[in-house]
Short mmCIF file of C-alpha atoms in Angstrom, two decimals:
data_model
loop_
_atom_site.label_atom_id
_atom_site.label_comp_id
_atom_site.label_asym_id
_atom_site.label_seq_id
_atom_site.Cartn_x
_atom_site.Cartn_y
_atom_site.Cartn_z
CA UNK T 1 10.22 60.02 -19.41
CA UNK T 2 8.69 61.65 -16.21
CA UNK T 3 11.30 62.40 -13.37
CA UNK T 4 9.66 60.19 -10.76
CA UNK T 5 12.70 60.81 -8.31
CA UNK T 6 12.14 64.65 -8.48
CA UNK T 7 8.37 64.67 -8.01
CA UNK T 8 8.79 62.26 -5.24
CA UNK T 9 11.47 64.88 -3.57
CA UNK T 10 8.97 67.70 -3.96
CA UNK T 11 5.63 65.92 -3.18
CA UNK T 12 6.40 62.81 -0.95
CA UNK T 13 5.64 59.56 -1.29
CA UNK T 14 3.36 57.39 -1.69
CA UNK T 15 2.60 59.28 -4.91
CA UNK T 16 0.19 58.86 -7.94
CA UNK T 17 1.71 60.37 -11.42
CA UNK T 18 -0.52 60.69 -14.25
CA UNK T 19 0.73 61.49 -17.96
CA UNK T 20 -1.62 63.27 -19.92
CA UNK T 21 0.53 62.72 -22.87
CA UNK T 22 -0.06 58.94 -22.53
CA UNK T 23 -3.96 59.24 -22.12
CA UNK T 24 -4.06 61.17 -25.29
CA UNK T 25 -1.90 58.43 -27.30
CA UNK T 26 -3.91 55.71 -25.70
CA UNK T 27 -7.30 57.62 -26.75
CA UNK T 28 -6.09 58.29 -30.49
CA UNK T 29 -4.88 54.66 -30.67
CA UNK T 30 -8.07 53.13 -29.96
CA UNK T 31 -10.44 55.85 -31.99
CA UNK T 32 -8.25 54.61 -35.17
CA UNK T 33 -8.76 51.00 -34.06
CA UNK T 34 -12.64 51.44 -34.34
CA UNK T 35 -15.30 51.71 -36.67
CA UNK T 36 -16.13 55.43 -37.64
CA UNK T 37 -18.64 56.63 -36.93
CA UNK T 38 -18.77 55.37 -33.36
CA UNK T 39 -19.02 57.01 -29.71
CA UNK T 40 -16.61 56.14 -26.94
CA UNK T 41 -17.81 56.36 -23.42
CA UNK T 42 -15.02 56.70 -20.83
CA UNK T 43 -15.61 54.35 -18.06
CA UNK T 44 -15.20 56.67 -14.89
CA UNK T 45 -14.74 53.85 -12.64
CA UNK T 46 -11.48 53.29 -13.95
CA UNK T 47 -10.24 56.68 -12.89
CA UNK T 48 -12.09 59.54 -12.13
CA UNK T 49 -9.36 62.23 -11.38
CA UNK T 50 -10.79 65.27 -13.28
CA UNK T 51 -7.71 66.08 -15.16
CA UNK T 52 -7.41 62.71 -16.48
CA UNK T 53 -11.03 62.72 -17.69
CA UNK T 54 -10.62 65.98 -18.86
CA UNK T 55 -8.18 65.03 -21.23
CA UNK T 56 -10.41 62.44 -22.74
CA UNK T 57 -13.26 64.87 -23.33
CA UNK T 58 -10.99 67.22 -24.91
CA UNK T 59 -8.66 64.79 -26.95
CA UNK T 60 -8.18 63.07 -30.28
CA UNK T 61 -10.82 65.52 -31.99
CA UNK T 62 -13.53 63.63 -30.77
CA UNK T 63 -14.88 63.76 -27.19
CA UNK T 64 -15.38 60.53 -25.08
CA UNK T 65 -18.85 60.35 -23.33
CA UNK T 66 -19.31 59.65 -19.67
CA UNK T 67 -20.08 56.19 -18.39
CA UNK T 68 -20.77 56.41 -14.98
CA UNK T 69 -22.51 54.58 -12.13
CA UNK T 70 -23.17 56.39 -9.56
CA UNK T 71 -24.09 60.13 -8.34
CA UNK T 72 -20.59 60.77 -7.36
CA UNK T 73 -19.13 59.31 -10.61
CA UNK T 74 -21.88 61.98 -12.09
CA UNK T 75 -20.29 64.68 -9.93
CA UNK T 76 -16.79 63.95 -11.09
CA UNK T 77 -17.83 63.91 -14.68
CA UNK T 78 -18.91 67.37 -14.15
CA UNK T 79 -15.75 68.41 -12.39
CA UNK T 80 -14.33 67.22 -15.76
CA UNK T 81 -16.34 69.39 -17.92
CA UNK T 82 -18.69 66.43 -19.32
CA UNK T 83 -22.27 67.70 -20.18
CA UNK T 84 -25.24 65.57 -18.62
CA UNK T 85 -26.25 65.08 -22.25
CA UNK T 86 -22.94 62.96 -22.68
CA UNK T 87 -23.41 60.62 -19.75
CA UNK T 88 -24.30 57.09 -19.88
CA UNK T 89 -25.74 55.81 -16.47
CA UNK T 90 -25.13 52.23 -15.81
CA UNK T 91 -25.25 49.59 -13.02
CA UNK T 92 -27.47 46.83 -11.55
CA UNK T 93 -28.31 48.41 -8.39
CA UNK T 94 -29.62 52.16 -9.10
CA UNK T 95 -31.56 53.72 -6.28
CA UNK T 96 -34.52 55.70 -6.23
CA UNK T 97 -32.74 58.90 -4.67
CA UNK T 98 -29.79 58.51 -7.02
CA UNK T 99 -32.05 58.12 -10.16
CA UNK T 100 -34.06 61.21 -8.97
CA UNK T 101 -30.63 63.13 -8.59
CA UNK T 102 -29.50 62.00 -12.06
CA UNK T 103 -32.66 62.78 -13.91
CA UNK T 104 -32.72 66.22 -12.16
CA UNK T 105 -29.21 67.02 -13.23
CA UNK T 106 -30.06 66.42 -16.70
CA UNK T 107 -28.99 62.59 -17.49
CA UNK T 108 -31.15 61.29 -20.04
CA UNK T 109 -29.63 57.92 -21.31
CA UNK T 110 -29.61 54.95 -19.26
CA UNK T 111 -28.71 51.56 -19.24
CA UNK T 112 -31.42 49.09 -17.53
CA UNK T 113 -30.36 45.98 -16.16
CA UNK T 114 -33.93 44.50 -15.59
CA UNK T 115 -37.47 45.35 -15.63
CA UNK T 116 -37.48 46.45 -11.97
CA UNK T 117 -34.55 48.76 -13.10
CA UNK T 118 -36.31 49.97 -16.25
CA UNK T 119 -39.62 50.86 -13.95
CA UNK T 120 -37.04 52.29 -11.09
CA UNK T 121 -35.81 54.79 -14.17
CA UNK T 122 -39.06 55.39 -15.52
CA UNK T 123 -40.55 56.48 -11.96
CA UNK T 124 -37.74 58.99 -11.27
CA UNK T 125 -38.15 60.53 -14.97
CA UNK T 126 -41.95 60.32 -14.66
CA UNK T 127 -41.60 62.55 -11.26
CA UNK T 128 -39.67 65.32 -13.14
CA UNK T 129 -42.62 64.98 -15.88
CA UNK T 130 -39.69 64.15 -18.67
CA UNK T 131 -38.94 61.03 -20.54
CA UNK T 132 -35.59 59.35 -20.63
CA UNK T 133 -33.64 57.07 -23.48
CA UNK T 134 -33.11 53.76 -22.07
CA UNK T 135 -30.78 50.94 -23.67
CA UNK T 136 -31.82 47.53 -22.21
CA UNK T 137 -28.61 45.51 -21.24
CA UNK T 138 -28.56 42.11 -22.62
CA UNK T 139 -26.91 38.99 -21.19
CA UNK T 140 -26.23 36.81 -24.51
CA UNK T 141 -26.96 33.38 -24.65
CA UNK T 142 -23.32 32.16 -25.35
CA UNK T 143 -20.14 33.29 -25.36
CA UNK T 144 -17.76 33.56 -28.44
CA UNK T 145 -14.55 33.87 -26.31
CA UNK T 146 -13.02 31.81 -23.19
CA UNK T 147 -10.46 34.77 -22.19
CA UNK T 148 -10.99 37.56 -20.00
CA UNK T 149 -13.51 38.29 -17.21
CA UNK T 150 -16.45 36.87 -18.51
CA UNK T 151 -19.74 38.81 -18.33
CA UNK T 152 -22.07 37.36 -20.76
CA UNK T 153 -23.49 34.00 -21.29
CA UNK T 154 -23.53 33.07 -17.45
CA UNK T 155 -26.05 33.75 -14.64
CA UNK T 156 -25.39 37.00 -13.59
CA UNK T 157 -26.94 40.22 -12.14
CA UNK T 158 -25.95 42.16 -15.12
CA UNK T 159 -28.52 42.77 -18.09
CA UNK T 160 -31.49 40.70 -19.01
CA UNK T 161 -31.00 37.30 -20.21
CA UNK T 162 -31.32 37.34 -24.14
CA UNK T 163 -33.72 34.10 -23.93
CA UNK T 164 -36.17 35.91 -21.73
CA UNK T 165 -36.12 39.28 -23.71
CA UNK T 166 -39.10 38.36 -26.55
CA UNK T 167 -41.65 37.65 -23.99
CA UNK T 168 -40.53 40.63 -21.72
CA UNK T 169 -40.15 43.08 -24.47
CA UNK T 170 -43.96 44.21 -24.48
CA UNK T 171 -43.97 45.08 -21.02
CA UNK T 172 -40.47 46.87 -21.13
CA UNK T 173 -41.73 48.94 -24.14
CA UNK T 174 -44.68 50.28 -22.29
CA UNK T 175 -42.88 51.95 -18.98
CA UNK T 176 -44.08 55.49 -18.05
CA UNK T 177 -41.28 58.03 -18.36
CA UNK T 178 -39.00 55.66 -20.67
CA UNK T 179 -38.20 55.31 -24.08
CA UNK T 180 -36.40 52.16 -25.31
CA UNK T 181 -34.10 52.77 -28.00
CA UNK T 182 -31.64 50.22 -28.17
CA UNK T 183 -29.42 47.72 -26.49
CA UNK T 184 -26.60 47.44 -24.29
CA UNK T 185 -23.73 44.54 -24.10
CA UNK T 186 -20.47 44.15 -22.25
CA UNK T 187 -19.68 40.56 -22.92
CA UNK T 188 -15.83 40.66 -21.23
CA UNK T 189 -13.70 42.61 -19.69
CA UNK T 190 -9.68 42.72 -20.51
CA UNK T 191 -9.66 40.57 -23.24
CA UNK T 192 -6.48 38.47 -23.44
CA UNK T 193 -5.90 38.75 -27.26
CA UNK T 194 -7.28 40.65 -30.26
CA UNK T 195 -8.93 37.34 -31.69
CA UNK T 196 -10.91 37.07 -28.63
CA UNK T 197 -12.19 40.51 -28.57
CA UNK T 198 -12.93 40.26 -32.39
CA UNK T 199 -14.91 37.13 -31.85
CA UNK T 200 -16.85 38.48 -29.09
CA UNK T 201 -17.99 41.66 -30.92
CA UNK T 202 -18.80 39.78 -33.97
CA UNK T 203 -21.18 37.58 -31.99
CA UNK T 204 -22.69 40.47 -29.91
CA UNK T 205 -23.85 42.25 -33.46
CA UNK T 206 -25.21 39.16 -34.63
CA UNK T 207 -27.36 38.71 -31.29
CA UNK T 208 -28.30 42.43 -31.48
CA UNK T 209 -29.37 42.13 -35.12
CA UNK T 210 -31.44 38.87 -34.14
CA UNK T 211 -33.16 40.48 -31.36
CA UNK T 212 -34.07 43.24 -33.32
CA UNK T 213 -35.40 41.23 -36.41
CA UNK T 214 -36.88 38.23 -34.38
CA UNK T 215 -38.06 39.89 -30.69
CA UNK T 216 -38.77 43.50 -32.33
CA UNK T 217 -36.35 45.13 -30.10
CA UNK T 218 -36.24 48.74 -31.09
CA UNK T 219 -32.21 49.34 -32.09
CA UNK T 220 -31.55 53.03 -32.75
CA UNK T 221 -28.95 52.82 -30.49
CA UNK T 222 -26.37 49.95 -29.95
CA UNK T 223 -23.49 49.99 -27.28
CA UNK T 224 -21.42 46.88 -27.65
CA UNK T 225 -19.35 47.63 -24.69
CA UNK T 226 -15.51 47.03 -24.22
CA UNK T 227 -13.00 44.19 -23.23
CA UNK T 228 -10.14 46.36 -24.44
CA UNK T 229 -7.18 45.44 -22.11
CA UNK T 230 -3.91 46.73 -20.37
CA UNK T 231 -1.47 45.61 -18.01
CA UNK T 232 -2.04 46.02 -14.53
CA UNK T 233 0.76 46.88 -11.96
CA UNK T 234 3.26 45.29 -14.03
CA UNK T 235 5.37 46.33 -17.05
CA UNK T 236 4.37 46.35 -20.60
CA UNK T 237 2.39 47.98 -23.24
CA UNK T 238 -1.13 48.26 -23.71
CA UNK T 239 -2.24 46.19 -26.64
CA UNK T 240 -2.77 47.44 -30.56
CA UNK T 241 -5.78 46.08 -32.13
CA UNK T 242 -4.90 46.35 -35.91
CA UNK T 243 -7.42 43.87 -37.23
CA UNK T 244 -10.19 45.04 -35.04
CA UNK T 245 -11.59 47.96 -37.44
CA UNK T 246 -11.95 45.78 -40.59
CA UNK T 247 -13.04 42.81 -38.80
CA UNK T 248 -16.18 44.87 -37.02
CA UNK T 249 -16.95 46.60 -40.08
CA UNK T 250 -17.72 43.37 -42.06
CA UNK T 251 -19.83 42.26 -39.29
CA UNK T 252 -21.94 45.47 -39.28
CA UNK T 253 -22.32 45.50 -42.98
CA UNK T 254 -23.70 41.89 -42.85
CA UNK T 255 -25.94 42.42 -39.91
CA UNK T 256 -26.68 45.95 -39.35
CA UNK T 257 -25.97 47.31 -43.07
CA UNK T 258 -27.47 51.15 -42.02
CA UNK T 259 -24.58 51.53 -39.21
CA UNK T 260 -22.38 54.08 -41.40
CA UNK T 261 -25.53 56.25 -41.64
CA UNK T 262 -25.86 56.28 -37.98
CA UNK T 263 -28.83 53.44 -37.97
CA UNK T 264 -28.01 52.32 -35.32
CA UNK T 265 -25.92 54.83 -33.37
CA UNK T 266 -22.94 52.69 -32.42
CA UNK T 267 -21.16 53.23 -29.10
CA UNK T 268 -18.14 51.51 -27.10
CA UNK T 269 -16.66 51.94 -23.82
CA UNK T 270 -13.29 51.85 -22.19
CA UNK T 271 -11.62 52.83 -19.00
CA UNK T 272 -8.26 50.49 -18.16
CA UNK T 273 -7.08 50.84 -22.06
CA UNK T 274 -7.35 54.56 -22.10
CA UNK T 275 -5.69 55.42 -19.05
CA UNK T 276 -4.23 52.14 -17.15
CA UNK T 277 -0.67 53.10 -18.86
CA UNK T 278 -0.86 57.08 -17.89
CA UNK T 279 -0.08 56.28 -14.23
CA UNK T 280 2.83 55.08 -11.91
CA UNK T 281 2.48 54.57 -8.07
CA UNK T 282 5.74 56.14 -6.60
CA UNK T 283 7.00 54.77 -3.01
CA UNK T 284 9.52 54.79 -0.59
CA UNK T 285 10.96 51.59 0.86
CA UNK T 286 10.62 51.86 4.59
CA UNK T 287 12.25 48.87 5.58
CA UNK T 288 13.87 45.52 4.25
CA UNK T 289 13.75 42.73 6.74
CA UNK T 290 15.12 39.05 6.95
CA UNK T 291 13.05 36.78 8.96
CA UNK T 292 13.79 32.92 8.69
CA UNK T 293 15.23 32.80 5.39
CA UNK T 294 12.71 35.02 3.95
CA UNK T 295 13.00 38.68 2.83
CA UNK T 296 10.00 41.25 3.31
CA UNK T 297 10.22 44.89 1.47
CA UNK T 298 8.12 47.21 3.31
CA UNK T 299 6.81 50.26 1.12
CA UNK T 300 5.01 53.19 2.34
CA UNK T 301 2.26 52.39 0.01
CA UNK T 302 0.05 49.04 0.43
CA UNK T 303 -3.54 48.19 -0.06
CA UNK T 304 -4.67 51.29 1.00
CA UNK T 305 -3.03 52.73 -2.11
CA UNK T 306 -3.06 50.26 -4.46
CA UNK T 307 -4.51 46.69 -5.21
CA UNK T 308 -8.30 46.91 -3.80
CA UNK T 309 -9.74 45.38 -6.51
CA UNK T 310 -8.39 41.60 -6.22
CA UNK T 311 -11.84 40.59 -6.09
CA UNK T 312 -11.94 41.28 -9.81
CA UNK T 313 -9.20 38.65 -10.32
CA UNK T 314 -6.47 41.32 -10.90
CA UNK T 315 -2.84 39.91 -10.18
CA UNK T 316 -1.01 41.61 -7.57
CA UNK T 317 2.13 43.39 -9.22
CA UNK T 318 4.80 41.02 -10.22
CA UNK T 319 7.56 43.95 -9.93
CA UNK T 320 8.72 47.23 -9.02
CA UNK T 321 11.24 49.07 -10.71
CA UNK T 322 13.76 51.38 -8.58
CA UNK T 323 13.82 54.85 -9.83
CA UNK T 324 17.41 55.65 -10.68
CA UNK T 325 18.69 52.21 -11.53
CA UNK T 326 18.93 48.82 -9.31
CA UNK T 327 21.67 46.63 -7.60
CA UNK T 328 20.97 43.03 -9.25
CA UNK T 329 17.80 41.07 -7.73
CA UNK T 330 16.44 39.48 -4.89
CA UNK T 331 13.40 36.84 -4.12
CA UNK T 332 11.35 39.02 -1.52
CA UNK T 333 7.61 39.72 -0.37
CA UNK T 334 6.57 43.03 -1.34
CA UNK T 335 4.32 44.44 1.44
CA UNK T 336 2.65 47.67 2.44
CA UNK T 337 2.77 49.86 5.82
CA UNK T 338 -0.40 48.91 7.45
CA UNK T 339 -0.88 46.79 10.92
CA UNK T 340 -2.52 43.63 9.02
CA UNK T 341 -1.02 40.49 7.58
CA UNK T 342 -3.16 41.32 4.62
CA UNK T 343 -1.37 44.23 3.27
CA UNK T 344 0.45 42.50 0.52
CA UNK T 345 1.23 43.37 -2.94
CA UNK T 346 3.12 40.18 -4.06
CA UNK T 347 4.62 37.20 -2.42
CA UNK T 348 8.07 35.42 -3.66
CA UNK T 349 8.49 37.91 -5.98
CA UNK T 350 11.91 38.81 -8.02
CA UNK T 351 12.76 42.34 -6.88
CA UNK T 352 15.47 44.80 -7.15
CA UNK T 353 17.81 44.41 -4.56
CA UNK T 354 16.46 47.31 -2.46
CA UNK T 355 17.69 49.46 0.45
CA UNK T 356 15.72 51.41 3.03
CA UNK T 357 15.21 54.98 1.67
CA UNK T 358 15.03 53.80 -2.30
CA UNK T 359 12.26 55.11 -4.57
CA UNK T 360 10.43 52.57 -6.76
CA UNK T 361 7.45 53.06 -9.08
CA UNK T 362 4.85 50.42 -9.81
CA UNK T 363 4.08 51.00 -13.47
CA UNK T 364 0.83 50.78 -15.35
CA UNK T 365 -1.21 51.98 -12.32
CA UNK T 366 -3.37 54.34 -14.16
CA UNK T 367 -6.34 52.41 -13.81
CA UNK T 368 -8.41 51.13 -10.85
CA UNK T 369 -5.48 52.47 -8.56
CA UNK T 370 -6.12 55.02 -5.91
CA UNK T 371 -10.08 55.13 -5.69
CA UNK T 372 -10.43 51.16 -6.55
CA UNK T 373 -8.38 50.77 -3.11
CA UNK T 374 -8.74 50.45 0.70
CA UNK T 375 -7.93 54.52 0.80
CA UNK T 376 -9.59 54.76 4.78
CA UNK T 377 -8.51 51.54 5.94
CA UNK T 378 -6.09 52.27 9.20
CA UNK T 379 -6.71 55.90 8.55
CA UNK T 380 -3.82 56.99 6.86
CA UNK T 381 -3.49 59.95 4.35
CA UNK T 382 -4.05 59.26 0.73
CA UNK T 383 -1.15 59.40 -1.76
CA UNK T 384 -0.97 62.73 -3.55
CA UNK T 385 -1.89 62.69 -6.98
CA UNK T 386 -0.01 64.71 -9.82
CA UNK T 387 -0.75 65.01 -13.13
CA UNK T 388 1.92 66.09 -15.79
CA UNK T 389 1.93 66.61 -19.55
CA UNK T 390 5.45 66.75 -20.81
CA UNK T 391 7.88 68.20 -18.28
CA UNK T 392 4.72 70.45 -16.79
CA UNK T 393 3.12 69.63 -13.73
CA UNK T 394 -0.50 70.46 -14.45
CA UNK T 395 -1.98 69.58 -10.93
CA UNK T 396 -1.00 68.29 -7.78
CA UNK T 397 -3.89 66.89 -5.37
CA UNK T 398 -5.23 64.74 -2.53
CA UNK T 399 -8.28 63.07 -1.86
CA UNK T 400 -9.57 64.29 1.70
CA UNK T 401 -12.68 62.32 3.20
CA UNK T 402 -14.02 63.69 5.99
CA UNK T 403 -17.19 62.87 8.45
CA UNK T 404 -20.41 64.68 8.21
CA UNK T 405 -22.74 64.11 11.00
CA UNK T 406 -26.60 64.49 10.18
CA UNK T 407 -27.08 64.82 14.01
CA UNK T 408 -25.38 67.04 15.98
CA UNK T 409 -26.72 66.37 19.53
CA UNK T 410 -28.77 63.63 21.42
CA UNK T 411 -32.09 62.58 19.58
CA UNK T 412 -34.43 59.81 19.87
CA UNK T 413 -34.76 56.91 17.30
CA UNK T 414 -37.68 58.90 16.05
CA UNK T 415 -35.72 61.48 15.29
CA UNK T 416 -37.54 63.87 17.69
CA UNK T 417 -35.28 65.88 20.02
CA UNK T 418 -35.69 64.72 23.82
#
């Protein structure tokens, strides 16, 4: 087990610790749970740290590709050694400037969320005199599962409504600079159980085959998305999926019988499941305050270091564990150090009976941790990030955001110097 206390003593707190052995184990287990052959894209939004991402490019015998949604994530993928040919560029609000940069940088596979998005992709490709491959992201007409974060079967900015696709398809297949080669689905995130995931994937395969057969959608490439779960900020193990492979193979054999020979190429995506369990956020107790019958435990890590994605419905951590043992328990509110009442990590939690100076760890913080948080709020230094493999420290780094001025002196609104 990683010695968080010694790492905190060496590098200070707050401190993120990522275990590459855990990343490799998660990668291998997910590969084994998926049909073969298939491709697996790592969702960089989960954790763009180059050492973490590099482990997924190198591990489990078959490298992950990179699912990216910005030129910043493209830069992170390159820093981790991913070739641009392995990148899938996604997202509902791609700008002309970032598309031009991505195409110029060699990205050749995009997911188009709408006709407007597809034409913008095509314009960027046409401007470089190349043709790029595109998947049409589809918003399925219904969901097979009621669990997890719903991303299909509802009004959404993500994807093209499946019922509108037959009428739109002739236009979509004739956009200069693009070649539509398949479909991209992402029906749910963080499925609550294996059966929900199985049902959603089976439903998606059926919809994809129907769009191919009835609407004429090209289907040389099918990205079924993800939904693979992991605990967030609480103790627990990432789920196993012992039935998934066989159930998916049955559905694919039924609806897309050429898939074993690569017709279509099959792909999945995962972020939190691959890296969530690898990370812990280590913090020091700065204060334990008693106020009008309530206890407040103040850590040196708050919403600037963890919990910035509460808008996605994630629960705040239900527990922290002391590094090196505990002394009973107490019901308390867990807060960070920021000068705002919004800096809360949880109310009325059953916590260890902590004292000032104790070191604690929030588990399962390897996904949607530092870069998904309010890192620059109130100007505090970002936590250090330590990457380990076994007993070896692989790297120690810290994000450093600096302001860069485009104009260094007075100028008129039109841009000319006075």
